[in-house]
CSV table of C-alpha atoms and ligand atoms in Angstrom, one decimal:
chain,number,residue,atom,x,y,z
Q,1,UNK,CA,-1.8,20.8,-27.3
Q,2,UNK,CA,-1.6,20.0,-23.6
Q,3,UNK,CA,-1.2,22.9,-21.1
Q,4,UNK,CA,1.9,23.4,-19.1
Q,5,UNK,CA,0.8,22.9,-15.5
Q,6,UNK,CA,2.6,24.0,-12.4
Q,7,UNK,CA,1.4,21.8,-9.5
Q,8,UNK,CA,1.9,22.4,-5.8
Q,9,UNK,CA,1.2,20.1,-2.8
Q,10,UNK,CA,1.8,21.0,0.8
Q,11,UNK,CA,-0.8,18.6,2.3
Q,12,UNK,CA,1.4,17.1,5.0
Q,13,UNK,CA,5.1,17.1,5.6
Q,14,UNK,CA,6.5,17.3,2.1
Q,15,UNK,CA,6.9,20.5,0.2
Q,16,UNK,CA,6.3,19.6,-3.4
Q,17,UNK,CA,6.1,21.3,-6.8
Q,18,UNK,CA,6.1,19.9,-10.3
Q,19,UNK,CA,5.7,20.7,-13.9
Q,20,UNK,CA,3.5,18.5,-15.9
Q,21,UNK,CA,2.4,18.6,-19.6
Q,22,UNK,CA,-0.4,16.3,-20.5
Q,23,UNK,CA,0.6,13.0,-19.0
Q,24,UNK,CA,4.3,13.9,-19.1
Q,25,UNK,CA,6.1,14.7,-15.9
Q,26,UNK,CA,8.8,17.3,-16.8
Q,27,UNK,CA,9.9,17.8,-13.2
Q,28,UNK,CA,8.9,16.6,-9.7
Q,29,UNK,CA,10.6,18.2,-6.8
Q,30,UNK,CA,9.9,17.0,-3.2
Q,31,UNK,CA,11.6,18.6,-0.2
Q,32,UNK,CA,11.0,16.0,2.5
Q,33,UNK,CA,10.7,17.1,6.1
Q,34,UNK,CA,11.1,13.5,7.4
Q,35,UNK,CA,14.2,14.3,9.3
Q,36,UNK,CA,12.7,17.2,11.1
Q,37,UNK,CA,9.6,15.3,12.2
Q,38,UNK,CA,11.4,12.1,13.1
Q,39,UNK,CA,12.9,13.8,16.2
Q,40,UNK,CA,9.3,14.1,17.4
Q,41,UNK,CA,8.2,10.6,16.3
Q,42,UNK,CA,5.5,12.0,14.0
Q,43,UNK,CA,4.4,15.0,12.0
Q,44,UNK,CA,4.2,18.3,14.0
Q,45,UNK,CA,1.7,20.5,12.0
Q,46,UNK,CA,3.1,23.9,13.1
Q,47,UNK,CA,6.7,22.8,12.1
Q,48,UNK,CA,5.4,21.5,8.8
Q,49,UNK,CA,3.8,24.9,8.1
Q,50,UNK,CA,6.8,26.9,9.0
Q,51,UNK,CA,9.0,24.7,6.8
Q,52,UNK,CA,6.7,24.9,3.9
Q,53,UNK,CA,6.7,28.7,4.2
Q,54,UNK,CA,10.5,28.8,4.2
Q,55,UNK,CA,11.2,26.6,1.2
Q,56,UNK,CA,8.1,26.6,-1.1
Q,57,UNK,CA,9.4,29.4,-3.4
Q,58,UNK,CA,12.7,27.7,-3.8
Q,59,UNK,CA,11.0,24.3,-4.5
Q,60,UNK,CA,8.8,25.9,-7.2
Q,61,UNK,CA,11.8,27.7,-8.8
Q,62,UNK,CA,13.7,24.4,-8.9
Q,63,UNK,CA,10.7,22.6,-10.5
Q,64,UNK,CA,10.6,25.3,-13.2
Q,65,UNK,CA,14.3,25.1,-13.9
Q,66,UNK,CA,14.5,21.3,-13.9
Q,67,UNK,CA,11.6,21.2,-16.4
Q,68,UNK,CA,13.7,23.3,-18.7
Q,69,UNK,CA,11.0,26.0,-19.0
Q,70,UNK,CA,10.6,29.5,-17.8
Q,71,UNK,CA,7.8,30.9,-15.6
Q,72,UNK,CA,6.1,32.6,-18.5
Q,73,UNK,CA,5.4,29.2,-20.0
Q,74,UNK,CA,3.1,28.1,-17.1
Q,75,UNK,CA,-0.5,28.0,-18.3
Q,76,UNK,CA,-2.3,26.5,-15.4
Q,77,UNK,CA,-1.7,26.2,-11.7
Q,78,UNK,CA,-3.0,23.1,-9.9
Q,79,UNK,CA,-2.9,23.0,-6.1
Q,80,UNK,CA,-3.9,20.6,-3.4
Q,81,UNK,CA,-6.9,21.8,-1.4
Q,82,UNK,CA,-7.4,18.7,0.8
Q,83,UNK,CA,-7.4,16.3,2.5
Q,84,UNK,CA,-4.5,17.0,4.7
Q,85,UNK,CA,-3.3,19.2,7.6
Q,86,UNK,CA,-5.2,22.5,7.5
Q,87,UNK,CA,-2.4,24.8,8.3
Q,88,UNK,CA,0.0,23.0,5.9
Q,89,UNK,CA,-2.5,23.1,3.0
Q,90,UNK,CA,-2.9,26.9,3.5
Q,91,UNK,CA,0.7,27.5,2.5
Q,92,UNK,CA,0.3,25.8,-0.9
Q,93,UNK,CA,-3.1,27.5,-1.5
Q,94,UNK,CA,-1.7,30.9,-0.6
Q,95,UNK,CA,1.4,30.6,-2.7
Q,96,UNK,CA,-0.6,29.2,-5.7
Q,97,UNK,CA,-3.1,32.1,-5.5
Q,98,UNK,CA,-0.3,34.7,-5.6
Q,99,UNK,CA,1.3,33.0,-8.5
Q,100,UNK,CA,-2.0,32.8,-10.4
Q,101,UNK,CA,-2.4,36.6,-9.9
Q,102,UNK,CA,1.1,37.3,-10.9
Q,103,UNK,CA,1.2,35.2,-14.0
Q,104,UNK,CA,-2.4,35.9,-15.0
Q,105,UNK,CA,-3.2,32.2,-15.5
Q,106,UNK,CA,-6.1,29.9,-14.5
Q,107,UNK,CA,-6.1,27.8,-11.4
Q,108,UNK,CA,-7.6,24.5,-10.2
Q,109,UNK,CA,-7.9,23.0,-6.7
Q,110,UNK,CA,-7.2,19.3,-6.6
Q,111,UNK,CA,-8.0,16.5,-4.2
Q,112,UNK,CA,-4.8,14.9,-2.9
Q,113,UNK,CA,-6.4,11.4,-3.1
Q,114,UNK,CA,-7.4,12.0,-6.7
Q,115,UNK,CA,-3.7,12.7,-7.3
Q,116,UNK,CA,-2.7,9.3,-5.8
Q,117,UNK,CA,-5.4,7.6,-7.8
Q,118,UNK,CA,-4.4,9.0,-11.1
Q,119,UNK,CA,-0.6,8.7,-10.5
Q,120,UNK,CA,-0.3,5.5,-12.6
Q,121,UNK,CA,-1.3,7.6,-15.7
Q,122,UNK,CA,2.0,9.6,-15.4
Q,123,UNK,CA,4.7,9.3,-18.1
Q,124,UNK,CA,8.3,10.3,-18.1
Q,125,UNK,CA,9.3,13.4,-20.1
Q,126,UNK,CA,9.7,11.3,-23.3
Q,127,UNK,CA,6.1,10.2,-23.1
Q,128,UNK,CA,6.6,6.6,-22.1
Q,129,UNK,CA,7.3,4.3,-19.1
Q,130,UNK,CA,3.7,4.1,-18.1
Q,131,UNK,CA,1.9,0.7,-18.5
Q,132,UNK,CA,-1.3,2.6,-19.3
Q,133,UNK,CA,-1.8,3.1,-23.1
Q,134,UNK,CA,-2.3,6.6,-24.4
Q,135,UNK,CA,-5.9,6.0,-25.3
Q,136,UNK,CA,-7.0,4.5,-22.0
Q,137,UNK,CA,-8.9,7.1,-20.1
Q,138,UNK,CA,-10.6,7.2,-16.7
Q,139,UNK,CA,-13.6,5.0,-16.3
Q,140,UNK,CA,-14.4,1.6,-15.0
Q,141,UNK,CA,-11.3,1.0,-12.9
Q,142,UNK,CA,-10.8,-0.2,-9.4
Q,143,UNK,CA,-8.6,2.1,-7.4
Q,144,UNK,CA,-6.6,1.1,-4.3
Q,145,UNK,CA,-5.4,4.1,-2.4
Q,146,UNK,CA,-3.0,3.1,0.3
Q,147,UNK,CA,-0.9,5.6,2.3
Q,148,UNK,CA,-0.1,6.8,5.8
Q,149,UNK,CA,-3.5,8.5,6.1
Q,150,UNK,CA,-5.8,6.5,3.8
Q,151,UNK,CA,-6.6,2.9,2.9
Q,152,UNK,CA,-9.5,2.9,0.4
Q,153,UNK,CA,-11.0,0.9,-2.4
Q,154,UNK,CA,-12.5,3.2,-5.0
Q,155,UNK,CA,-14.7,2.4,-7.9
Q,156,UNK,CA,-13.9,4.8,-10.8
Q,157,UNK,CA,-16.7,5.5,-13.2
Q,158,UNK,CA,-15.3,8.4,-15.1
Q,159,UNK,CA,-13.3,11.6,-14.6
Q,160,UNK,CA,-14.3,13.0,-11.1
Q,161,UNK,CA,-16.7,10.2,-10.5
Q,162,UNK,CA,-15.2,8.1,-7.7
Q,163,UNK,CA,-17.1,6.0,-5.2
Q,164,UNK,CA,-15.5,4.6,-2.1
Q,165,UNK,CA,-16.6,1.0,-1.9
Q,166,UNK,CA,-14.4,-0.1,1.0
Q,167,UNK,CA,-12.0,1.5,3.5
Q,168,UNK,CA,-10.3,1.1,6.8
Q,169,UNK,CA,-12.5,1.5,9.8
Q,170,UNK,CA,-9.7,2.8,11.9
Q,171,UNK,CA,-5.9,3.2,11.2
Q,172,UNK,CA,-4.5,3.4,7.7
Q,173,UNK,CA,-2.2,0.6,6.5
Q,174,UNK,CA,0.9,2.9,6.3
Q,175,UNK,CA,0.2,4.1,9.8
Q,176,UNK,CA,0.2,0.6,11.1
Q,177,UNK,CA,3.5,-0.1,9.2
Q,178,UNK,CA,5.0,3.0,10.8
Q,179,UNK,CA,3.8,2.2,14.4
Q,180,UNK,CA,4.9,-1.4,14.2
Q,181,UNK,CA,8.3,-0.3,12.8
Q,182,UNK,CA,8.7,2.1,15.7
Q,183,UNK,CA,8.0,-0.7,18.1
Q,184,UNK,CA,10.9,-2.6,16.5
Q,185,UNK,CA,13.1,0.5,16.9
Q,186,UNK,CA,13.2,1.3,13.2
Q,187,UNK,CA,12.6,5.1,13.5
Q,188,UNK,CA,10.1,7.3,11.7
Q,189,UNK,CA,8.6,6.9,9.1
Q,190,UNK,CA,9.5,3.2,9.5
Q,191,UNK,CA,7.2,1.6,7.0
Q,192,UNK,CA,9.8,1.2,4.2
Q,193,UNK,CA,12.5,0.2,6.7
Q,194,UNK,CA,10.2,-2.5,8.1
Q,195,UNK,CA,9.5,-3.7,4.6
Q,196,UNK,CA,13.2,-3.9,3.8
Q,197,UNK,CA,13.8,-5.9,7.0
Q,198,UNK,CA,11.0,-8.2,6.0
Q,199,UNK,CA,12.5,-8.7,2.5
Q,200,UNK,CA,15.8,-9.7,4.1
Q,201,UNK,CA,14.1,-11.8,6.8
Q,202,UNK,CA,12.1,-13.7,4.2
Q,203,UNK,CA,15.3,-15.4,3.0
Q,204,UNK,CA,15.2,-17.3,6.3
Q,205,UNK,CA,11.7,-17.1,7.6
Q,206,UNK,CA,8.7,-18.2,5.4
Q,207,UNK,CA,5.2,-17.4,6.4
Q,208,UNK,CA,1.9,-19.1,5.7
Q,209,UNK,CA,-1.8,-18.4,6.0
Q,210,UNK,CA,-3.9,-20.9,7.9
Q,211,UNK,CA,-7.3,-21.2,9.6
Q,212,UNK,CA,-7.6,-21.6,13.3
Q,213,UNK,CA,-11.3,-22.3,14.2
Q,214,UNK,CA,-13.0,-19.9,11.9
Q,215,UNK,CA,-10.2,-17.3,11.8
Q,216,UNK,CA,-7.6,-16.7,9.2
Q,217,UNK,CA,-4.1,-16.1,10.6
Q,218,UNK,CA,-0.5,-15.8,9.4
Q,219,UNK,CA,2.4,-17.6,11.0
Q,220,UNK,CA,6.1,-18.0,10.6
Q,221,UNK,CA,6.5,-21.6,9.6
Q,222,UNK,CA,9.4,-22.5,11.9
Q,223,UNK,CA,9.3,-21.9,15.6
Q,224,UNK,CA,11.8,-19.3,16.9
Q,225,UNK,CA,13.4,-19.6,20.3
Q,226,UNK,CA,10.3,-21.7,21.3
Q,227,UNK,CA,7.8,-19.1,20.2
Q,228,UNK,CA,5.1,-19.6,17.6
Q,229,UNK,CA,4.9,-16.3,15.8
Q,230,UNK,CA,1.4,-15.7,14.5
Q,231,UNK,CA,-1.1,-12.9,14.0
Q,232,UNK,CA,-4.8,-12.7,13.0
Q,233,UNK,CA,-5.6,-11.3,9.6
Q,234,UNK,CA,-8.0,-8.4,10.3
Q,235,UNK,CA,-11.6,-8.8,9.0
Q,236,UNK,CA,-10.5,-11.7,6.7
Q,237,UNK,CA,-13.6,-13.7,7.4
Q,238,UNK,CA,-16.0,-10.8,6.8
Q,239,UNK,CA,-17.7,-10.7,3.4
Q,240,UNK,CA,-17.4,-6.9,3.3
Q,241,UNK,CA,-14.8,-4.5,1.8
Q,242,UNK,CA,-14.1,-3.0,5.3
Q,243,UNK,CA,-10.5,-3.1,6.4
Q,244,UNK,CA,-8.9,-2.5,9.8
Q,245,UNK,CA,-5.4,-2.1,11.1
Q,246,UNK,CA,-5.7,-0.9,14.6
Q,247,UNK,CA,-6.3,-4.4,16.0
Q,248,UNK,CA,-3.4,-5.8,14.0
Q,249,UNK,CA,-1.1,-3.1,15.5
Q,250,UNK,CA,-2.2,-4.1,19.0
Q,251,UNK,CA,-1.9,-7.8,18.3
Q,252,UNK,CA,1.6,-7.1,17.0
Q,253,UNK,CA,2.4,-5.1,20.1
Q,254,UNK,CA,1.2,-8.0,22.3
Q,255,UNK,CA,3.2,-10.5,20.4
Q,256,UNK,CA,6.4,-8.5,20.6
Q,257,UNK,CA,5.7,-8.1,24.3
Q,258,UNK,CA,5.2,-11.8,24.8
Q,259,UNK,CA,8.4,-12.5,23.0
Q,260,UNK,CA,10.1,-9.9,25.1
Q,261,UNK,CA,8.2,-10.3,28.3
Q,262,UNK,CA,9.8,-7.3,29.8
Q,263,UNK,CA,8.0,-4.8,27.5
Q,264,UNK,CA,5.1,-3.1,29.3
Q,265,UNK,CA,2.2,-3.2,26.8
Q,266,UNK,CA,-0.2,-1.4,29.2
Q,267,UNK,CA,1.9,1.7,28.4
Q,268,UNK,CA,1.2,2.2,24.7
Q,269,UNK,CA,1.9,5.8,24.7
Q,270,UNK,CA,5.4,5.5,25.9
Q,271,UNK,CA,7.1,5.2,22.6
Q,272,UNK,CA,10.6,6.0,23.8
Q,273,UNK,CA,10.6,3.2,26.4
Q,274,UNK,CA,9.2,0.8,23.8
Q,275,UNK,CA,11.7,1.9,21.3
Q,276,UNK,CA,14.5,1.2,23.6
Q,277,UNK,CA,13.1,-2.3,24.2
Q,278,UNK,CA,12.5,-2.5,20.5
Q,279,UNK,CA,16.2,-2.0,19.6
Q,280,UNK,CA,17.1,-4.7,22.1
Q,281,UNK,CA,15.2,-7.3,20.1
Q,282,UNK,CA,17.6,-9.6,18.5
Q,283,UNK,CA,18.2,-9.0,14.8
Q,284,UNK,CA,17.0,-12.4,14.0
Q,285,UNK,CA,13.7,-12.1,15.9
Q,286,UNK,CA,13.1,-8.7,14.3
Q,287,UNK,CA,13.5,-10.1,10.9
Q,288,UNK,CA,10.9,-12.8,11.6
Q,289,UNK,CA,8.6,-10.3,13.2
Q,290,UNK,CA,8.9,-8.0,10.2
Q,291,UNK,CA,8.0,-10.8,7.8
Q,292,UNK,CA,5.0,-11.7,9.9
Q,293,UNK,CA,3.7,-8.2,10.2
Q,294,UNK,CA,4.2,-7.3,6.5
Q,295,UNK,CA,2.6,-10.6,5.3
Q,296,UNK,CA,-0.4,-10.0,7.6
Q,297,UNK,CA,-1.0,-6.4,6.7
Q,298,UNK,CA,-0.5,-7.0,2.9
Q,299,UNK,CA,-2.7,-10.1,3.0
Q,300,UNK,CA,-5.5,-8.1,4.8
Q,301,UNK,CA,-5.5,-5.6,1.9
Q,302,UNK,CA,-5.1,-8.1,-0.9
Q,303,UNK,CA,-8.0,-10.3,0.3
Q,304,UNK,CA,-10.3,-7.2,0.0
Q,305,UNK,CA,-9.0,-6.3,-3.5
Q,306,UNK,CA,-9.7,-10.0,-4.4
Q,307,UNK,CA,-13.3,-9.6,-3.1
Q,308,UNK,CA,-13.8,-6.4,-5.0
Q,309,UNK,CA,-12.5,-7.9,-8.2
Q,310,UNK,CA,-14.8,-11.0,-7.7
Q,311,UNK,CA,-17.8,-8.7,-7.3
Q,312,UNK,CA,-17.2,-6.0,-9.9
Q,313,UNK,CA,-16.2,-5.8,-13.5
Q,314,UNK,CA,-13.2,-3.5,-14.0
Q,315,UNK,CA,-11.0,-2.7,-17.0
Q,316,UNK,CA,-7.9,-2.3,-14.8
Q,317,UNK,CA,-6.6,-1.7,-11.3
Q,318,UNK,CA,-5.0,1.6,-10.3
Q,319,UNK,CA,-2.7,1.6,-7.3
Q,320,UNK,CA,-1.4,4.8,-5.6
Q,321,UNK,CA,-0.1,6.1,-2.2
Q,322,UNK,CA,3.1,5.4,-0.3
Q,323,UNK,CA,2.4,1.8,0.5
Q,324,UNK,CA,2.1,1.1,-3.2
Q,325,UNK,CA,5.9,1.0,-3.1
Q,326,UNK,CA,5.7,-2.1,-1.0
Q,327,UNK,CA,7.2,-5.0,-3.0
Q,328,UNK,CA,5.2,-7.8,-1.4
Q,329,UNK,CA,1.9,-5.8,-2.1
Q,330,UNK,CA,3.0,-5.3,-5.7
Q,331,UNK,CA,3.7,-9.0,-6.2
Q,332,UNK,CA,0.4,-10.1,-4.6
Q,333,UNK,CA,-1.6,-7.6,-6.7
Q,334,UNK,CA,0.1,-8.8,-9.9
Q,335,UNK,CA,-1.0,-12.4,-8.9
Q,336,UNK,CA,-4.6,-11.1,-8.6
Q,337,UNK,CA,-4.3,-9.2,-11.9
Q,338,UNK,CA,-3.3,-12.5,-13.5
Q,339,UNK,CA,-6.2,-14.4,-11.8
Q,340,UNK,CA,-8.8,-11.9,-12.9
Q,341,UNK,CA,-7.2,-11.0,-16.2
Q,342,UNK,CA,-7.4,-7.4,-15.2
Q,343,UNK,CA,-4.1,-5.4,-15.6
Q,344,UNK,CA,-2.8,-3.7,-12.5
Q,345,UNK,CA,-1.1,-0.3,-13.0
Q,346,UNK,CA,1.4,1.4,-10.8
Q,347,UNK,CA,3.1,4.7,-11.3
Q,348,UNK,CA,6.2,4.5,-13.6
Q,349,UNK,CA,8.4,5.6,-10.8
Q,350,UNK,CA,8.1,5.0,-7.0
Q,351,UNK,CA,8.6,8.7,-6.4
Q,352,UNK,CA,5.1,9.2,-7.8
Q,353,UNK,CA,3.6,7.1,-5.0
Q,354,UNK,CA,5.1,9.1,-2.2
Q,355,UNK,CA,3.5,12.5,-1.6
Q,356,UNK,CA,4.5,14.7,-4.6
Q,357,UNK,CA,3.1,17.4,-6.8
Q,358,UNK,CA,3.4,15.7,-10.2
Q,359,UNK,CA,0.3,13.6,-9.3
Q,360,UNK,CA,-1.6,16.8,-8.6
Q,361,UNK,CA,-0.6,18.1,-12.0
Q,362,UNK,CA,-1.6,14.8,-13.7
Q,363,UNK,CA,-5.1,15.0,-12.1
Q,364,UNK,CA,-5.4,18.5,-13.5
Q,365,UNK,CA,-4.2,17.5,-17.0
Q,366,UNK,CA,-6.4,14.4,-17.3
Q,367,UNK,CA,-9.6,15.8,-16.0
Q,368,UNK,CA,-10.9,19.3,-16.8
Q,369,UNK,CA,-11.6,20.5,-13.3
Q,370,UNK,CA,-13.7,23.7,-12.8
Q,371,UNK,CA,-11.5,26.7,-12.7
Q,372,UNK,CA,-11.2,28.5,-9.4
Q,373,UNK,CA,-12.1,32.1,-9.7
Q,374,UNK,CA,-12.0,32.9,-6.0
Q,375,UNK,CA,-9.2,32.1,-3.5
Q,376,UNK,CA,-10.0,28.6,-2.4
Q,377,UNK,CA,-10.3,27.6,1.2
Q,378,UNK,CA,-8.6,24.4,2.4
Q,379,UNK,CA,-10.7,21.3,3.0
Q,380,UNK,CA,-8.8,19.1,5.4
Q,381,UNK,CA,-11.3,16.2,5.3
Q,382,UNK,CA,-12.2,16.3,1.6
Q,383,UNK,CA,-13.3,12.9,0.5
Q,384,UNK,CA,-12.5,11.6,-2.9
Q,385,UNK,CA,-16.1,10.8,-3.4
Q,386,UNK,CA,-17.1,14.4,-2.9
Q,387,UNK,CA,-15.4,16.0,-6.0
Q,388,UNK,CA,-17.2,18.2,-8.4
I,1,KG4,O1,1.5,8.7,0.3
I,1,KG4,P1,2.5,8.9,1.4
I,1,KG4,O2,3.8,9.4,1.0
I,1,KG4,O3,1.9,10.0,2.4
I,1,KG4,C1,0.6,10.0,2.8
I,1,KG4,O4,-0.2,10.6,2.1
I,1,KG4,O5,0.4,9.3,3.8
I,1,KG4,O6,2.6,7.6,2.2
I,1,KG4,C2,3.5,7.4,3.3
I,1,KG4,C3,3.2,6.1,3.9
I,1,KG4,C4,4.0,5.9,5.2
I,1,KG4,O7,3.1,5.4,6.2
I,1,KG4,C5,5.1,5.0,4.9
I,1,KG4,O8,5.6,4.2,5.9
I,1,KG4,C6,4.4,4.1,3.9
I,1,KG4,O9,3.6,5.0,3.1
I,1,KG4,N1,5.3,3.4,3.0
I,1,KG4,C7,5.5,2.0,3.0
I,1,KG4,C8,6.5,1.7,2.1
I,1,KG4,N2,6.9,2.9,1.5
I,1,KG4,C9,6.2,3.9,2.1
I,1,KG4,N3,4.9,1.1,3.7
I,1,KG4,C10,5.2,-0.2,3.5
I,1,KG4,N4,6.2,-0.6,2.6
I,1,KG4,C11,6.8,0.3,1.9
I,1,KG4,N5,7.8,-0.1,1.0
I,2,ZN,ZN1,-0.5,11.2,0.2
């Protein structure tokens, strides 16, 4: 009989608690602080901490109620210990420890990225909706972790045995989405908004991949107001699994500046000024630029997944993290799955890809982590390949 797990995650700017039993998610409550931080154009750690402290008890109580259980039924507490913002992680750890003492139950400390990796194993409360069968365990999978803080390819060799075989050398993919979205005046976090704009823009503007000299590039097939809109696909020619998004972000910046020759690209830090210019970009042009950026960023990732599948032998592909909600990425990964006859698994609901606590509970249910007998300290830079 599976244990009833209360899971808590306060790794960044979402206060999250969930109840999980085996692979079943009974509740998954996320109090987002997006609105709070959007005024500052990014996450302010001290504000995140304060907000976690103010609402965590209520979020936990709601998770218990929505699951239809009472607190006495909780048998195990799972809490995120890292990676993430140190002072934000502390709130979850502190709360979890007090609860463990109060309820007299065991506790495990979980790696947030392991949560993202195992999120496709989640099932709804009736025990279905996942594309992973009940008897498929962890072992011999290729993981793609793609969020606002991480972009990694992980080779899974069994529970707790994860090896990073490729990752971004600089910015994360989601971060590049957010920064480019902001340049287009789409707010924060703008990744999903940019993706939506691209989806709409694609009805009118198609993109294609081409080779110029030895470099792979993406372009919008029809010229727009006399501009040829194109971007280089980062590290596409390199036979490694390294990725990079910082150069793409700069190239996008320069392209937008060229299109709007009044934007001062030398002043990268001046977001507000750029945002103002960004909103002035015609809707039409923004749509085409969004298509171009999204296609380039997604292609950069998909090319590396392709390379990893060509080199390794995997039972399936697991995808997790906020950018796993990107529809173009999902479509392209499904094409790869077909090409290599290797199924690709996403979480049964998009909510499990954004930061949440159900994925932390799933990690605790699926893999028997060592029980924590002392109050754990946060590990802000904890790598997924350093578990156990
Ligand atoms: O996993 P997550 O919620 O938080 C982190 O651990 O970072 O991921 C958030 C990131 C943000 O950068 C957000 O813009 C991006 O995921 N994201 C998307 C989409 N939905 C969320 N990026 C592109 N397309 C989307 N549909
Ligand atoms: Zn995350």
